[in-house]
Amino acid sequence: MHELNNCDGNPRESSPFINNTDDNKGNLYDGKNMALFEEEMDSNPMVSSLLSKLANYTNLTQGVREHEEADEDEGAKRQTSPQMGTFIGVYLPCLQNILGVILFLRMTWIVGTAGILEAFIIVTMCCSCTMLTAISMSAIATNGVVPAGGSYYMISRSLGPEFGGAVGLCFYLGTTFAGAMYILGTIEILLTYIVPNTAIFKAEEKAEEADALLNNMRVYGTCCLTLMALVVFVGVKYVNKLALVFLACVVLSILAIYAGVIKTIFEPPVFPVCLLGNRTLQNHGFDKCMKTEIIDNVTVTTKLWSLFCKGPELNASCNEYFSLNNVTEIQGIPGLTSGVISENLWGSYGPAGMLVEKAIPSVPASDASQDKHMPYVVNDITAFFTLLVGIYFPSVTGIMAGSNRSGDLRDAQRSIPIGTILAIATTTIIYLSCVVVFGACIEGVVLRDKFGDSVKGNLVIGTLSWPSPWVIVIGSFFSCCGAGLQSLTGAPRLLQAIARDGIVPFLRVRTHQICLISPLFHLVKLITVWLVFGHGKANGEPTWALLLTAVICECGILIASLDAVAPILSMFFLMCYLFVNLACALQTLLRTPNWRPRFKYYHWALSFLGMSLCLALMFISSWYYALVAMLIAGCIYKYIEYRGAEKEWGDGIRGLSLNAARYALIRLEEAPPHTKNWRPQLLVLLNLDSELSVKHPRLLSFTTQLKAGKGLTIVGSVLEGTYLTRESDGKRAEQSIKSAMAAEKTKGFCHVVVSSNLRDGFSHLIQSAGLGGMKHNSVLMAWPASWRQSNDPQSWKNFIETVRETTAAHQALLVAKNVDSFPHQERLAEGTIDVWWIVHDGGLLMLLPFLLQQHKVWRKCKMRIFTVAQLDDNSIQMKKDLQMFLYHLRLNAEVEVVEMSNVRCMHTARWLDS
C-alpha cells in the first residue's frame, strides 16, 4: 500500500481493491460505477475524512452559510469553492427534511384509522407526487448551470417573473407554516409524553381536555417560537453546529423502530391495554385492569371501579355499560407474527367523540352517546380519507432541501438528481414498510389511539422501538426542534431572495414614493419595505424578515392543532410542486431551443402526470384550502402582471403565449370573419412634431374610450427620410408613442415607418399593418389643422390621398375633428352623442356611439339619431321605421327626422354637382 496526496495536501491510502486511475487534471477516480458513499470518497476515501465531513455537516442553505461566515474573519478566509458531494450535500439534507414530525406523531394513527390498504394508497399517492416532481426538478437542474438560489431560482427562471413571484411567496408561506407545524409537534411531544405535569391549563372534566390542550399548545408554542427566533437572530452558526445532532436523532429513531420490529418476533414488549367490553380505556387513573380483586380472602373494588361507580362499595350504583360488560386485558404490541395484520387491513373512520372500540363478535355495538364523559379513548377530530391525505402529505415534503443548496455543491447537475431521487426512494421504502409493520405489530385500538392514552400515555410509535420508548420520544423531540429552527432560518432568506429579484412591485417601493399614497396605505407599505429590506446586522442577516416570518408562524401556532396546520402547508407545497412540473412540461411541449436537459429519464408525460397529481391532491386534501391558495397565487400573479415586472428571464409562459398567438392567427386565416364578429380594429395614424412627440395625444384617449381595451389597436406614424439615416429617430419615436400610449392607457401595438414622404408612409401603413387575420379594418386620424391657411398644399393633399386609399382598401375611416377638445379622463355628467345617419353605412354609425357609451367617460350620455327626409318622403313613417330598426338592433336612442325645404334641396344638389 502506498501513499498519495489529496487535493488538500493530506496523504491518503490507496486500497489494493480499487483500480485508481489518474486523469488529465491530476485527480484520482475509479473506473467503475460506484455507489453513493463511494462518490463521497473519490477524493477522501479514508474513514476519518468521511467522519470529518459529517462533523461539518449542515442542513442550511448557501445564503445562511455566507452570513454565518461573514461574522468571522477566519470564516471568510476559509471560504473556498464548493466541495460538497451528493451524499453530504443533497442526500442527507433531503432525508432529514422528509423524515419528521408526521412519521413520529401521526403515522400510527393514520394506519389505524385508514387501515393498512388505504394508508398504503395514501403513502403511494404522496410519494409518487414527490418522485415525479423530483424527476422534473432534475431535468431543470441539468438544463445548464445551476447557480445559488435553488428551487425558487429554478421556478422563477423557468416560468417567468409573474409565476416566480406568486409561487415564490407561496413557497415562503409553506416554509413558514412548516415551522409552525414543527413547533406544534415539539410542544405536543413535550406536554404529552415528556413532562405532562407542566401543563398550565388543566381540565376539570373530560369534555374540557381538548380546549385545555389547545390553550397549552398556544402558550408553550409561542414561548418556543420566541426562543427559536432569538437563537436564529443571535446567530445561525449555533443552528448549524446542532445540524449533525438533529440528523443523528432522525437516523437513530428510524433504526430503533426497525430494531423493535425485529425484537417483537422473539419477545414482544409488554404494553397491556384494558378493554371494557369492546371499548378502550384510558390507562391513567388505575393500575389494575379488573373490577374487583381478592385481598386476604376479601373481595374489594379497584381504582377502575371508582371511575365508573359512585362509591367503592360492591353494591354502589355503577354505569350501566360497566355493569353489563367484563373487563379484559390484551397486549398492545402482539408482535410481527401474531396475525393482527388481518384485523388492521381496513380502517375505522368516525366523527369526533367516537369511541375507539375493538371488533369483538361476542360484544354487540352499543350507543356511546351518553358515556363520552367516562374514561374511554375517543376520536378528537372527525376522521375521513381526504383529511388523512392532507395531514400526511407534509411528511413527504422537503425534497428541495438539496436544490436549495445548489451553490454549495461540487457538481450540482449531477448531485441534485441522484441525491434527491435516492432520498425519496429511501423515504418511500421507509414509509411503506412502516405502514405494513405498524399494522402487523400493533393492536388496532392502540393504532387509533392518537396520544397513547391506552398504553399509559406512551408515544405509540415509541412502544414499538428498542431498547426503550424514550429513544423515539427524545429523538423525535430534537428532530422537531431542528426542523423548526431550519424553517425559521430558511424562510426569511427566501423572502429576501424574492425581494432582491425585484419581481414583486410592492416589495421594491421606496419611501419617497409613498408620500403620494393615503396615510393608511402609506403605513402598510412603509412597514412592508422595512420588513423586507431592513438589515439588523452588518453581514446581511434579514432580521426584519425574520420578524415577519415569526409573526406569520405565530398565526399557525394560534391554530394550535397539528392536524389543522398540516393541510395548510400541504396546499402551498403542492402548488410549488405543481408549477415545477408545469415548467418542465411547457418547456418540452413548446420545443424551446434552450431546453436541453441532460437527465435522460425525463419525459414531458411524467411532468404532466405529476402536475395532475399535485392538483388532484390539493382538492382531495381540502378543496377550500386549495381554492384559497390558488386565489392568493392568482392575486399575486395579476398584481405583478398589472404593475409590470422589471425582470425578463425568457420564460416558458411567454413561449406558450407565442404558440397560442400563432395558432389563433392561423385559425383566423382559414375563413373570413362573419359580420356578427365584426368590431372596429383600429389603425391610428399619429403626427409627430419636430421633437418626435405626439401632436394630438387626445386621439389616443379617444381610441381607449372607443375600444375599451378590447380588439386590435395599431398606433402608427411616419418619419420622412431614409431608414439608414433615421433608424435612431425611429426608435426614439416608438418610445415616445409608447410613453403616450401608457399615459393615455391605450393598449395596442406601435409601428413607426420611415419613408421618403408622408403620403407613401401612410399608404404603406394602411396596406401592411397587422399580421395575417389580425389586421385593421378601420383607420382613425385627426382632422388636419389650419389646412386652408397652409402655404403648403401638400398638407391637405396628403389628407385627401389618405381618405382615397382607405376607401380603396375597403376600410372604414374615422376622422376626429377638434380632437384636442375631446374629453380625457373626466366623466361627462350629461350630454348627447348625435349621429347623422347614412342609410348605406352598414350600421357603423350606430355601433360607434354604442361602443363609446360602454366607457365610463361617455356612460351617462344619451344617443340621438338624426336622419334627413326629402319633401316627398313620409317623415312620420320614416321615424317609426327607424325606431323599429333600432329596436331590432337593441339600441336605445332618440330618433329625430329633419325635413329638407326646397331651398336646402337646391343648395345640396348644387354642392353635390360641384
mmCIF file of N, CA, C and O in Angstrom, residues 787 790-798:
data_model
loop_
_atom_site.group_PDB
_atom_site.id
_atom_site.type_symbol
_atom_site.label_atom_id
_atom_site.label_comp_id
_atom_site.label_asym_id
_atom_site.label_seq_id
_atom_site.Cartn_x
_atom_site.Cartn_y
_atom_site.Cartn_z
ATOM 1 N N TRP A 787 -55.541 73.674 -42.481
ATOM 2 C CA TRP A 787 -55.120 73.255 -43.822
ATOM 3 C C TRP A 787 -55.498 74.272 -44.892
ATOM 4 O O TRP A 787 -54.833 74.352 -45.928
ATOM 5 N N SER A 790 -52.723 76.953 -44.835
ATOM 6 C CA SER A 790 -51.364 76.456 -45.017
ATOM 7 C C SER A 790 -50.829 76.866 -46.380
ATOM 8 O O SER A 790 -51.519 76.781 -47.397
ATOM 9 N N ASN A 791 -49.599 77.328 -46.369
ATOM 10 C CA ASN A 791 -48.949 77.708 -47.629
ATOM 11 C C ASN A 791 -48.548 76.490 -48.445
ATOM 12 O O ASN A 791 -48.325 76.589 -49.643
ATOM 13 N N ASP A 792 -48.423 75.359 -47.754
ATOM 14 C CA ASP A 792 -48.018 74.127 -48.426
ATOM 15 C C ASP A 792 -49.264 73.331 -48.782
ATOM 16 O O ASP A 792 -49.937 72.799 -47.893
ATOM 17 N N PRO A 793 -49.629 73.237 -50.034
ATOM 18 C CA PRO A 793 -50.847 72.486 -50.401
ATOM 19 C C PRO A 793 -50.690 70.986 -50.179
ATOM 20 O O PRO A 793 -51.675 70.256 -50.221
ATOM 21 N N GLN A 794 -49.430 70.539 -49.898
ATOM 22 C CA GLN A 794 -49.222 69.107 -49.733
ATOM 23 C C GLN A 794 -49.907 68.578 -48.480
ATOM 24 O O GLN A 794 -50.252 67.405 -48.399
ATOM 25 N N SER A 795 -50.145 69.460 -47.480
ATOM 26 C CA SER A 795 -50.746 69.011 -46.229
ATOM 27 C C SER A 795 -52.162 68.488 -46.451
ATOM 28 O O SER A 795 -52.527 67.423 -45.953
ATOM 29 N N TRP A 796 -52.971 69.273 -47.199
ATOM 30 C CA TRP A 796 -54.333 68.795 -47.426
ATOM 31 C C TRP A 796 -54.378 67.740 -48.522
ATOM 32 O O TRP A 796 -55.264 66.882 -48.528
ATOM 33 N N LYS A 797 -53.388 67.746 -49.418
ATOM 34 C CA LYS A 797 -53.342 66.683 -50.428
ATOM 35 C C LYS A 797 -53.044 65.323 -49.784
ATOM 36 O O LYS A 797 -53.602 64.302 -50.181
ATOM 37 N N ASN A 798 -52.147 65.321 -48.784
ATOM 38 C CA ASN A 798 -51.862 64.076 -48.068
ATOM 39 C C ASN A 798 -53.130 63.546 -47.398
ATOM 40 O O ASN A 798 -53.388 62.336 -47.383
#
